[in-house]
Amino acid sequence: MYLGAIEAGGTKFVCAIGDRDGNVHERVTFPTTTPEETFGQVIEFFNHYDVKAIGIGTFGPVDLNRKSRTYGYITSTPKPYWSNVDFVGAITKHFDVPIGFDTDVNAAALGEQLWGAAKGKNSCIYMTVGTGIGVGAIVEGRLVHGLLHPEMGHILVRRHPNDEFAGSCPFHGDCLEGMASGPAIEKRWGKKGAELSDRADVWELEAFYLGQAIAQYILILSPEQVIVGGGVAHQPSLLPLVRRYVLDCLNGYVQHAAILQHIDDYIVLPGLGDNAGICGALALAKQALEK
Amino acid sequence: MYLGAIEAGGTKFVCAIGDRDGNVHERVTFPTTTPEETFGQVIEFFNHYDVKAIGIGTFGPVDLNRKSRTYGYITSTPKPYWSNVDFVGAITKHFDVPIGFDTDVNAAALGEQLWGAAKGKNSCIYMTVGTGIGVGAIVEGRLVHGLLHPEMGHILVRRHPNDEFAGSCPFHGDCLEGMASGPAIEKRWGKKGAELSDRADVWELEAFYLGQAIAQYILILSPEQVIVGGGVAHQPSLLPLVRRYVLDCLNGYVQHAAILQHIDDYIVLPGLGDNAGICGALALAKQALEK
């Protein structure tokens, strides 16, 4: 039985055909242009398969409230052409199957819980550090939604005393995303992160901010597993530094062996690697089918 | 049908008899001394009633993991005599009824969701600002637990540029609790909060820290209702200032009418007033009975 998966990013869309065990059988990637053109390509791809459900993990902000008139929409994004776009509506018009719809990071958190690094756990967070910083969360076995969906990338962080960078977030200046996203790294140091891999000071500062943020997430959500993905996480020296800053920041307050003794197994890379996003969308399809 | 409720604080215990509609029929209060003496008084009180379930909302940290050997214990508290104390065991030895057991703030969040300011909502946070700062949370209809329970009072806050107070938290110095709890106010200003009610600068600074923290909780949990209780919240000028700092801090990023247009109804005092704690314990009893 086939399931469909859509990983909708601001730069590219990935569509895939997979199964209920998290295996991806086919996939295509195309650039995100206008909704008309991009949805056209999505529909063309899925037309070749008899999918029983489709999962959508998308950039946002999105309306996830099923009682809302604009449920399934991408809402107030600054991305041209994509504000107030009925994503779920565009898909259901062509495919009469259950649709799972959530943020890209919530999708990835669900994929990691089903098939990846948080398998068998009842809670986890999935953080992606790239063009932006986003975090998805599962609490008590459920993806977190409330008034809206979480926007954890925008929490305030304490500035490093030697860091004079103003921050790159148009809303908050020096919030976490403003200080530690890929564009923030590039703006602060004048080069992309990938070209700075041998600069110890770059990753020390990056870990200072990410570790501080993860410590706050731990104090607020108490997740059983912390997963860090996205382009910036590819830097091999980063995660060990992040773990150290998390421990520094908590300072022994959260007394659990997972943190105090086994932090290398507690804060980890995605178990699904670079498939975390698309497998997350597949997980949303599986969940929609089983509901 | 009677339900029993225990609100266990570091200074006093409140025990009550109530019903499934959140009504309190009888109550007693006694000081928290040793576990032997205090539990003795608890048992003596409940011996007079035929309770069908007992709810316990307690100071912590506590072990809430039902698979753990020390489930139902108060664990590593600095409070003399109360470290590694089997709270649930001490009660079940005398009363063979379902027991609900959670943190005091999680209990209060549940009480407010059932009968108070968050009635009918699927998510909320309950913050208490007093001797310490604690926050309980309901996400997707469930009390938040994970690795342990949340410890949201200890998140980092950005210091006010004019505030030179070092902070009073023994673990983190100037975390939220270290900067904004009752003892922090007293230590910074040399007087108790209750004696400072006409000092605008005191409450401006207090709101600066509380508003900042609540903005972080909103970004991470997206609660449908924010409730602020505890002794410090009795200061009438505080909540309007807190709301303003929350708006400042979010800076229009979380686009929802509850925040942008109706913040006076979004961040509120407990609907159950000073009964939030004991009604919370009653709510835990109700939940234990219905499971």
PDB file of N, CA and C in Angstrom, chain A residues 76 123 139-140 142-152 154-159 170-172 174-175 212 216-217 219-224 249-256 258-259 266, chain B residues 76 123 139-140 142-152 154-159 170-172 174-175 212 216-217 219-224 249-256 258-259 266:
ATOM      1  N   SER A  76       0.408  33.808   7.032  1.00  0.00           N
ATOM      2  CA  SER A  76       1.003  35.131   6.796  1.00  0.00           C
ATOM      3  C   SER A  76       2.496  35.098   6.480  1.00  0.00           C
ATOM      4  N   SER A 123       7.939  11.269  24.108  1.00  0.00           N
ATOM      5  CA  SER A 123       8.134  12.710  23.906  1.00  0.00           C
ATOM      6  C   SER A 123       9.493  12.938  23.268  1.00  0.00           C
ATOM      7  N   VAL A 139       4.690  15.754  22.929  1.00  0.00           N
ATOM      8  CA  VAL A 139       4.515  15.747  24.378  1.00  0.00           C
ATOM      9  C   VAL A 139       3.428  14.723  24.702  1.00  0.00           C
ATOM     10  N   GLU A 140       3.715  13.838  25.642  1.00  0.00           N
ATOM     11  CA  GLU A 140       2.722  12.824  26.024  1.00  0.00           C
ATOM     12  C   GLU A 140       2.157  12.121  24.782  1.00  0.00           C
ATOM     13  N   ARG A 142       1.795  13.159  21.766  1.00  0.00           N
ATOM     14  CA  ARG A 142       1.083  13.945  20.754  1.00  0.00           C
ATOM     15  C   ARG A 142       1.888  15.132  20.250  1.00  0.00           C
ATOM     16  N   LEU A 143       1.745  15.439  18.978  1.00  0.00           N
ATOM     17  CA  LEU A 143       2.352  16.647  18.421  1.00  0.00           C
ATOM     18  C   LEU A 143       1.751  17.870  19.103  1.00  0.00           C
ATOM     19  N   VAL A 144       2.586  18.830  19.414  1.00  0.00           N
ATOM     20  CA  VAL A 144       2.138  20.007  20.164  1.00  0.00           C
ATOM     21  C   VAL A 144       1.470  21.047  19.254  1.00  0.00           C
ATOM     22  N   HIS A 145       0.207  21.318  19.536  1.00  0.00           N
ATOM     23  CA  HIS A 145      -0.505  22.450  18.954  1.00  0.00           C
ATOM     24  C   HIS A 145      -1.240  23.136  20.089  1.00  0.00           C
ATOM     25  N   GLY A 146      -1.572  24.396  19.905  1.00  0.00           N
ATOM     26  CA  GLY A 146      -2.348  25.096  20.924  1.00  0.00           C
ATOM     27  C   GLY A 146      -3.107  26.203  20.250  1.00  0.00           C
ATOM     28  N   LEU A 147      -2.853  27.412  20.702  1.00  0.00           N
ATOM     29  CA  LEU A 147      -3.429  28.587  20.069  1.00  0.00           C
ATOM     30  C   LEU A 147      -3.068  28.527  18.582  1.00  0.00           C
ATOM     31  N   LEU A 148      -1.779  28.315  18.316  1.00  0.00           N
ATOM     32  CA  LEU A 148      -1.261  28.076  16.964  1.00  0.00           C
ATOM     33  C   LEU A 148      -0.298  26.892  17.104  1.00  0.00           C
ATOM     34  N   HIS A 149       0.750  26.876  16.326  1.00  0.00           N
ATOM     35  CA  HIS A 149       1.803  25.882  16.542  1.00  0.00           C
ATOM     36  C   HIS A 149       2.995  26.584  17.177  1.00  0.00           C
ATOM     37  N   PRO A 150       3.859  25.812  17.846  1.00  0.00           N
ATOM     38  CA  PRO A 150       5.015  26.451  18.484  1.00  0.00           C
ATOM     39  C   PRO A 150       5.877  27.210  17.475  1.00  0.00           C
ATOM     40  N   GLU A 151       6.557  28.211  17.961  1.00  0.00           N
ATOM     41  CA  GLU A 151       7.508  28.998  17.158  1.00  0.00           C
ATOM     42  C   GLU A 151       8.789  29.133  17.972  1.00  0.00           C
ATOM     43  N   MET A 152       9.342  27.975  18.332  1.00  0.00           N
ATOM     44  CA  MET A 152      10.431  27.943  19.311  1.00  0.00           C
ATOM     45  C   MET A 152      11.729  28.546  18.825  1.00  0.00           C
ATOM     46  N   HIS A 154      12.149  31.352  17.834  1.00  0.00           N
ATOM     47  CA  HIS A 154      12.191  32.786  18.131  1.00  0.00           C
ATOM     48  C   HIS A 154      12.290  33.116  19.612  1.00  0.00           C
ATOM     49  N   ILE A 155      12.660  32.142  20.442  1.00  0.00           N
ATOM     50  CA  ILE A 155      12.834  32.487  21.858  1.00  0.00           C
ATOM     51  C   ILE A 155      14.024  33.425  22.022  1.00  0.00           C
ATOM     52  N   LEU A 156      13.968  34.188  23.108  1.00  0.00           N
ATOM     53  CA  LEU A 156      15.084  35.079  23.433  1.00  0.00           C
ATOM     54  C   LEU A 156      16.238  34.261  23.980  1.00  0.00           C
ATOM     55  N   VAL A 157      17.444  34.657  23.637  1.00  0.00           N
ATOM     56  CA  VAL A 157      18.624  34.066  24.250  1.00  0.00           C
ATOM     57  C   VAL A 157      19.446  35.182  24.877  1.00  0.00           C
ATOM     58  N   ARG A 158      20.247  34.809  25.860  1.00  0.00           N
ATOM     59  CA  ARG A 158      21.191  35.794  26.392  1.00  0.00           C
ATOM     60  C   ARG A 158      22.341  35.924  25.424  1.00  0.00           C
ATOM     61  N   ARG A 159      22.694  37.135  25.129  1.00  0.00           N
ATOM     62  CA  ARG A 159      23.804  37.383  24.206  1.00  0.00           C
ATOM     63  C   ARG A 159      25.126  36.964  24.845  1.00  0.00           C
ATOM     64  N   PRO A 170      13.954  39.756  11.515  1.00  0.00           N
ATOM     65  CA  PRO A 170      13.214  41.001  11.267  1.00  0.00           C
ATOM     66  C   PRO A 170      12.199  41.324  12.371  1.00  0.00           C
ATOM     67  N   PHE A 171      11.776  40.310  13.144  1.00  0.00           N
ATOM     68  CA  PHE A 171      10.817  40.559  14.224  1.00  0.00           C
ATOM     69  C   PHE A 171      11.490  40.888  15.550  1.00  0.00           C
ATOM     70  N   HIS A 172      12.551  40.144  15.865  1.00  0.00           N
ATOM     71  CA  HIS A 172      13.118  40.239  17.210  1.00  0.00           C
ATOM     72  C   HIS A 172      14.600  40.580  17.235  1.00  0.00           C
ATOM     73  N   ASP A 174      17.798  39.987  17.847  1.00  0.00           N
ATOM     74  CA  ASP A 174      18.738  38.983  18.353  1.00  0.00           C
ATOM     75  C   ASP A 174      18.084  37.851  19.131  1.00  0.00           C
ATOM     76  N   CYS A 175      16.933  37.368  18.664  1.00  0.00           N
ATOM     77  CA  CYS A 175      16.379  36.124  19.221  1.00  0.00           C
ATOM     78  C   CYS A 175      17.252  34.958  18.743  1.00  0.00           C
ATOM     79  N   GLN A 212      22.058  26.907  24.947  1.00  0.00           N
ATOM     80  CA  GLN A 212      21.217  27.712  25.829  1.00  0.00           C
ATOM     81  C   GLN A 212      19.737  27.497  25.503  1.00  0.00           C
ATOM     82  N   GLN A 216      16.536  25.588  27.674  1.00  0.00           N
ATOM     83  CA  GLN A 216      15.210  26.173  27.960  1.00  0.00           C
ATOM     84  C   GLN A 216      14.096  25.202  27.542  1.00  0.00           C
ATOM     85  N   TYR A 217      14.269  24.566  26.377  1.00  0.00           N
ATOM     86  CA  TYR A 217      13.260  23.597  25.931  1.00  0.00           C
ATOM     87  C   TYR A 217      13.158  22.442  26.935  1.00  0.00           C
ATOM     88  N   LEU A 219      13.796  22.563  30.180  1.00  0.00           N
ATOM     89  CA  LEU A 219      13.122  23.040  31.395  1.00  0.00           C
ATOM     90  C   LEU A 219      11.614  23.169  31.177  1.00  0.00           C
ATOM     91  N   ILE A 220      11.200  23.460  29.971  1.00  0.00           N
ATOM     92  CA  ILE A 220       9.779  23.712  29.710  1.00  0.00           C
ATOM     93  C   ILE A 220       9.040  22.453  29.271  1.00  0.00           C
ATOM     94  N   LEU A 221       9.667  21.610  28.454  1.00  0.00           N
ATOM     95  CA  LEU A 221       8.967  20.452  27.885  1.00  0.00           C
ATOM     96  C   LEU A 221       9.417  19.117  28.470  1.00  0.00           C
ATOM     97  N   SER A 222      10.588  19.076  29.054  1.00  0.00           N
ATOM     98  CA  SER A 222      11.142  17.835  29.604  1.00  0.00           C
ATOM     99  C   SER A 222      11.103  16.671  28.606  1.00  0.00           C
ATOM    100  N   PRO A 223      11.595  16.888  27.373  1.00  0.00           N
ATOM    101  CA  PRO A 223      11.518  15.825  26.361  1.00  0.00           C
ATOM    102  C   PRO A 223      12.428  14.643  26.702  1.00  0.00           C
ATOM    103  N   GLU A 224      12.016  13.442  26.269  1.00  0.00           N
ATOM    104  CA  GLU A 224      12.842  12.261  26.515  1.00  0.00           C
ATOM    105  C   GLU A 224      13.980  12.130  25.498  1.00  0.00           C
ATOM    106  N   CYS A 249      24.377  25.187  31.303  1.00  0.00           N
ATOM    107  CA  CYS A 249      23.217  26.028  31.507  1.00  0.00           C
ATOM    108  C   CYS A 249      22.281  25.433  32.576  1.00  0.00           C
ATOM    109  N   LEU A 250      22.081  24.119  32.542  1.00  0.00           N
ATOM    110  CA  LEU A 250      21.185  23.485  33.521  1.00  0.00           C
ATOM    111  C   LEU A 250      21.850  23.394  34.893  1.00  0.00           C
ATOM    112  N   ASN A 251      23.176  23.296  34.888  1.00  0.00           N
ATOM    113  CA  ASN A 251      23.961  23.293  36.125  1.00  0.00           C
ATOM    114  C   ASN A 251      23.461  22.278  37.161  1.00  0.00           C
ATOM    115  N   GLY A 252      23.177  21.077  36.715  1.00  0.00           N
ATOM    116  CA  GLY A 252      22.797  20.011  37.636  1.00  0.00           C
ATOM    117  C   GLY A 252      21.369  20.061  38.132  1.00  0.00           C
ATOM    118  N   TYR A 253      20.593  21.009  37.634  1.00  0.00           N
ATOM    119  CA  TYR A 253      19.248  21.169  38.205  1.00  0.00           C
ATOM    120  C   TYR A 253      18.293  20.054  37.806  1.00  0.00           C
ATOM    121  N   VAL A 254      18.356  19.620  36.544  1.00  0.00           N
ATOM    122  CA  VAL A 254      17.452  18.558  36.105  1.00  0.00           C
ATOM    123  C   VAL A 254      18.141  17.218  36.346  1.00  0.00           C
ATOM    124  N   GLN A 255      17.767  16.582  37.448  1.00  0.00           N
ATOM    125  CA  GLN A 255      18.491  15.393  37.896  1.00  0.00           C
ATOM    126  C   GLN A 255      17.936  14.137  37.263  1.00  0.00           C
ATOM    127  N   HIS A 256      18.443  13.825  36.103  1.00  0.00           N
ATOM    128  CA  HIS A 256      18.045  12.602  35.426  1.00  0.00           C
ATOM    129  C   HIS A 256      19.274  12.035  34.724  1.00  0.00           C
ATOM    130  N   ALA A 258      19.634  10.528  32.021  1.00  0.00           N
ATOM    131  CA  ALA A 258      19.708  10.804  30.583  1.00  0.00           C
ATOM    132  C   ALA A 258      20.537  12.057  30.329  1.00  0.00           C
ATOM    133  N   ILE A 259      20.428  13.034  31.210  1.00  0.00           N
ATOM    134  CA  ILE A 259      21.172  14.280  31.050  1.00  0.00           C
ATOM    135  C   ILE A 259      22.522  14.207  31.764  1.00  0.00           C
ATOM    136  N   TYR A 266      21.407  11.517  24.475  1.00  0.00           N
ATOM    137  CA  TYR A 266      20.198  12.321  24.708  1.00  0.00           C
ATOM    138  C   TYR A 266      20.037  13.412  23.654  1.00  0.00           C
TER     139      TYR A 266
ATOM    140  N   SER B  76      14.696  14.851  45.314  1.00  0.00           N
ATOM    141  CA  SER B  76      15.907  15.493  45.849  1.00  0.00           C
ATOM    142  C   SER B  76      15.681  16.910  46.373  1.00  0.00           C
ATOM    143  N   SER B 123      -5.649  23.499  26.127  1.00  0.00           N
ATOM    144  CA  SER B 123      -4.283  23.758  26.591  1.00  0.00           C
ATOM    145  C   SER B 123      -4.267  25.008  27.456  1.00  0.00           C
ATOM    146  N   VAL B 139      -1.114  20.418  27.513  1.00  0.00           N
ATOM    147  CA  VAL B 139      -0.892  20.474  26.075  1.00  0.00           C
ATOM    148  C   VAL B 139      -1.759  19.392  25.434  1.00  0.00           C
ATOM    149  N   GLU B 140      -2.506  19.759  24.408  1.00  0.00           N
ATOM    150  CA  GLU B 140      -3.359  18.781  23.726  1.00  0.00           C
ATOM    151  C   GLU B 140      -4.192  17.985  24.744  1.00  0.00           C
ATOM    152  N   ARG B 142      -3.588  17.192  27.825  1.00  0.00           N
ATOM    153  CA  ARG B 142      -2.898  16.376  28.820  1.00  0.00           C
ATOM    154  C   ARG B 142      -1.873  17.168  29.618  1.00  0.00           C
ATOM    155  N   LEU B 143      -1.746  16.843  30.898  1.00  0.00           N
ATOM    156  CA  LEU B 143      -0.696  17.441  31.711  1.00  0.00           C
ATOM    157  C   LEU B 143       0.668  17.043  31.150  1.00  0.00           C
ATOM    158  N   VAL B 144       1.591  17.995  31.131  1.00  0.00           N
ATOM    159  CA  VAL B 144       2.898  17.747  30.528  1.00  0.00           C
ATOM    160  C   VAL B 144       3.841  17.008  31.487  1.00  0.00           C
ATOM    161  N   HIS B 145       4.269  15.821  31.060  1.00  0.00           N
ATOM    162  CA  HIS B 145       5.366  15.104  31.709  1.00  0.00           C
ATOM    163  C   HIS B 145       6.275  14.615  30.606  1.00  0.00           C
ATOM    164  N   GLY B 146       7.516  14.320  30.935  1.00  0.00           N
ATOM    165  CA  GLY B 146       8.436  13.776  29.942  1.00  0.00           C
ATOM    166  C   GLY B 146       9.491  13.001  30.672  1.00  0.00           C
ATOM    167  N   LEU B 147      10.732  13.422  30.447  1.00  0.00           N
ATOM    168  CA  LEU B 147      11.846  12.825  31.179  1.00  0.00           C
ATOM    169  C   LEU B 147      11.525  12.936  32.674  1.00  0.00           C
ATOM    170  N   LEU B 148      11.144  14.142  33.090  1.00  0.00           N
ATOM    171  CA  LEU B 148      10.674  14.423  34.442  1.00  0.00           C
ATOM    172  C   LEU B 148       9.445  15.304  34.261  1.00  0.00           C
ATOM    173  N   HIS B 149       9.216  16.225  35.184  1.00  0.00           N
ATOM    174  CA  HIS B 149       8.167  17.225  34.967  1.00  0.00           C
ATOM    175  C   HIS B 149       8.848  18.550  34.632  1.00  0.00           C
ATOM    176  N   PRO B 150       8.109  19.459  33.985  1.00  0.00           N
ATOM    177  CA  PRO B 150       8.718  20.746  33.644  1.00  0.00           C
ATOM    178  C   PRO B 150       9.231  21.477  34.889  1.00  0.00           C
ATOM    179  N   GLU B 151      10.242  22.290  34.674  1.00  0.00           N
ATOM    180  CA  GLU B 151      10.811  23.142  35.730  1.00  0.00           C
ATOM    181  C   GLU B 151      10.935  24.549  35.159  1.00  0.00           C
ATOM    182  N   MET B 152       9.806  25.070  34.694  1.00  0.00           N
ATOM    183  CA  MET B 152       9.829  26.292  33.902  1.00  0.00           C
ATOM    184  C   MET B 152      10.232  27.535  34.662  1.00  0.00           C
ATOM    185  N   HIS B 154      12.814  27.990  36.144  1.00  0.00           N
ATOM    186  CA  HIS B 154      14.270  28.174  36.098  1.00  0.00           C
ATOM    187  C   HIS B 154      14.805  28.536  34.720  1.00  0.00           C
ATOM    188  N   ILE B 155      13.938  28.971  33.810  1.00  0.00           N
ATOM    189  CA  ILE B 155      14.467  29.383  32.500  1.00  0.00           C
ATOM    190  C   ILE B 155      15.301  30.653  32.659  1.00  0.00           C
ATOM    191  N   LEU B 156      16.213  30.817  31.707  1.00  0.00           N
ATOM    192  CA  LEU B 156      17.036  32.028  31.707  1.00  0.00           C
ATOM    193  C   LEU B 156      16.217  33.208  31.220  1.00  0.00           C
ATOM    194  N   VAL B 157      16.438  34.359  31.798  1.00  0.00           N
ATOM    195  CA  VAL B 157      15.830  35.583  31.289  1.00  0.00           C
ATOM    196  C   VAL B 157      16.953  36.570  30.980  1.00  0.00           C
ATOM    197  N   ARG B 158      16.652  37.484  30.079  1.00  0.00           N
ATOM    198  CA  ARG B 158      17.621  38.560  29.861  1.00  0.00           C
ATOM    199  C   ARG B 158      17.508  39.553  30.990  1.00  0.00           C
ATOM    200  N   ARG B 159      18.624  39.934  31.538  1.00  0.00           N
ATOM    201  CA  ARG B 159      18.639  40.893  32.638  1.00  0.00           C
ATOM    202  C   ARG B 159      18.201  42.271  32.142  1.00  0.00           C
ATOM    203  N   PRO B 170      19.968  29.288  43.943  1.00  0.00           N
ATOM    204  CA  PRO B 170      21.224  28.599  44.272  1.00  0.00           C
ATOM    205  C   PRO B 170      21.805  27.804  43.103  1.00  0.00           C
ATOM    206  N   PHE B 171      20.970  27.449  42.126  1.00  0.00           N
ATOM    207  CA  PHE B 171      21.468  26.693  40.967  1.00  0.00           C
ATOM    208  C   PHE B 171      21.933  27.593  39.832  1.00  0.00           C
ATOM    209  N   HIS B 172      21.142  28.642  39.557  1.00  0.00           N
ATOM    210  CA  HIS B 172      21.399  29.422  38.351  1.00  0.00           C
ATOM    211  C   HIS B 172      21.597  30.913  38.604  1.00  0.00           C
ATOM    212  N   ASP B 174      20.807  34.123  38.377  1.00  0.00           N
ATOM    213  CA  ASP B 174      19.816  35.061  37.852  1.00  0.00           C
ATOM    214  C   ASP B 174      18.868  34.459  36.808  1.00  0.00           C
ATOM    215  N   CYS B 175      18.422  33.227  37.029  1.00  0.00           N
ATOM    216  CA  CYS B 175      17.338  32.687  36.198  1.00  0.00           C
ATOM    217  C   CYS B 175      16.033  33.391  36.607  1.00  0.00           C
ATOM    218  N   GLN B 212       8.599  38.602  29.962  1.00  0.00           N
ATOM    219  CA  GLN B 212       9.597  37.969  29.110  1.00  0.00           C
ATOM    220  C   GLN B 212       9.471  36.438  29.172  1.00  0.00           C
ATOM    221  N   GLN B 216       8.218  33.499  26.258  1.00  0.00           N
ATOM    222  CA  GLN B 216       8.950  32.277  25.871  1.00  0.00           C
ATOM    223  C   GLN B 216       8.032  31.056  25.960  1.00  0.00           C
ATOM    224  N   TYR B 217       7.214  31.001  27.015  1.00  0.00           N
ATOM    225  CA  TYR B 217       6.284  29.867  27.151  1.00  0.00           C
ATOM    226  C   TYR B 217       5.306  29.854  25.966  1.00  0.00           C
ATOM    227  N   LEU B 219       5.854  31.007  22.923  1.00  0.00           N
ATOM    228  CA  LEU B 219       6.566  30.571  21.716  1.00  0.00           C
ATOM    229  C   LEU B 219       6.803  29.062  21.711  1.00  0.00           C
ATOM    230  N   ILE B 220       6.937  28.476  22.887  1.00  0.00           N
ATOM    231  CA  ILE B 220       7.282  27.050  22.964  1.00  0.00           C
ATOM    232  C   ILE B 220       6.038  26.166  23.069  1.00  0.00           C
ATOM    233  N   LEU B 221       5.029  26.597  23.825  1.00  0.00           N
ATOM    234  CA  LEU B 221       3.869  25.737  24.079  1.00  0.00           C
ATOM    235  C   LEU B 221       2.601  26.185  23.358  1.00  0.00           C
ATOM    236  N   SER B 222       2.527  27.446  22.959  1.00  0.00           N
ATOM    237  CA  SER B 222       1.341  27.992  22.310  1.00  0.00           C
ATOM    238  C   SER B 222       0.050  27.726  23.098  1.00  0.00           C
ATOM    239  N   PRO B 223       0.039  28.008  24.405  1.00  0.00           N
ATOM    240  CA  PRO B 223      -1.147  27.703  25.211  1.00  0.00           C
ATOM    241  C   PRO B 223      -2.342  28.579  24.831  1.00  0.00           C
ATOM    242  N   GLU B 224      -3.542  28.020  24.986  1.00  0.00           N
ATOM    243  CA  GLU B 224      -4.754  28.792  24.673  1.00  0.00           C
ATOM    244  C   GLU B 224      -5.133  29.741  25.812  1.00  0.00           C
ATOM    245  N   CYS B 249       7.641  41.787  23.821  1.00  0.00           N
ATOM    246  CA  CYS B 249       8.610  40.730  23.593  1.00  0.00           C
ATOM    247  C   CYS B 249       8.267  39.947  22.316  1.00  0.00           C
ATOM    248  N   LEU B 250       6.988  39.652  22.103  1.00  0.00           N
ATOM    249  CA  LEU B 250       6.582  38.891  20.913  1.00  0.00           C
ATOM    250  C   LEU B 250       6.639  39.762  19.654  1.00  0.00           C
ATOM    251  N   ASN B 251       6.426  41.050  19.835  1.00  0.00           N
ATOM    252  CA  ASN B 251       6.536  42.030  18.747  1.00  0.00           C
ATOM    253  C   ASN B 251       5.726  41.645  17.500  1.00  0.00           C
ATOM    254  N   GLY B 252       4.519  41.197  17.700  1.00  0.00           N
ATOM    255  CA  GLY B 252       3.628  40.911  16.579  1.00  0.00           C
ATOM    256  C   GLY B 252       3.877  39.591  15.889  1.00  0.00           C
ATOM    257  N   TYR B 253       4.815  38.799  16.411  1.00  0.00           N
ATOM    258  CA  TYR B 253       5.180  37.584  15.686  1.00  0.00           C
ATOM    259  C   TYR B 253       4.101  36.502  15.759  1.00  0.00           C
ATOM    260  N   VAL B 254       3.480  36.343  16.906  1.00  0.00           N
ATOM    261  CA  VAL B 254       2.446  35.306  17.036  1.00  0.00           C
ATOM    262  C   VAL B 254       1.102  35.937  16.681  1.00  0.00           C
ATOM    263  N   GLN B 255       0.674  35.693  15.443  1.00  0.00           N
ATOM    264  CA  GLN B 255      -0.482  36.410  14.919  1.00  0.00           C
ATOM    265  C   GLN B 255      -1.773  35.679  15.249  1.00  0.00           C
ATOM    266  N   HIS B 256      -2.290  35.955  16.418  1.00  0.00           N
ATOM    267  CA  HIS B 256      -3.562  35.369  16.820  1.00  0.00           C
ATOM    268  C   HIS B 256      -4.334  36.434  17.595  1.00  0.00           C
ATOM    269  N   ALA B 258      -6.258  36.253  20.051  1.00  0.00           N
ATOM    270  CA  ALA B 258      -6.201  36.112  21.511  1.00  0.00           C
ATOM    271  C   ALA B 258      -5.079  36.973  22.088  1.00  0.00           C
ATOM    272  N   ILE B 259      -3.983  37.071  21.364  1.00  0.00           N
ATOM    273  CA  ILE B 259      -2.841  37.860  21.827  1.00  0.00           C
ATOM    274  C   ILE B 259      -2.930  39.298  21.318  1.00  0.00           C
ATOM    275  N   TYR B 266      -6.567  36.855  27.831  1.00  0.00           N
ATOM    276  CA  TYR B 266      -5.645  35.754  27.538  1.00  0.00           C
ATOM    277  C   TYR B 266      -4.712  35.491  28.724  1.00  0.00           C
TER     278      TYR B 266
END
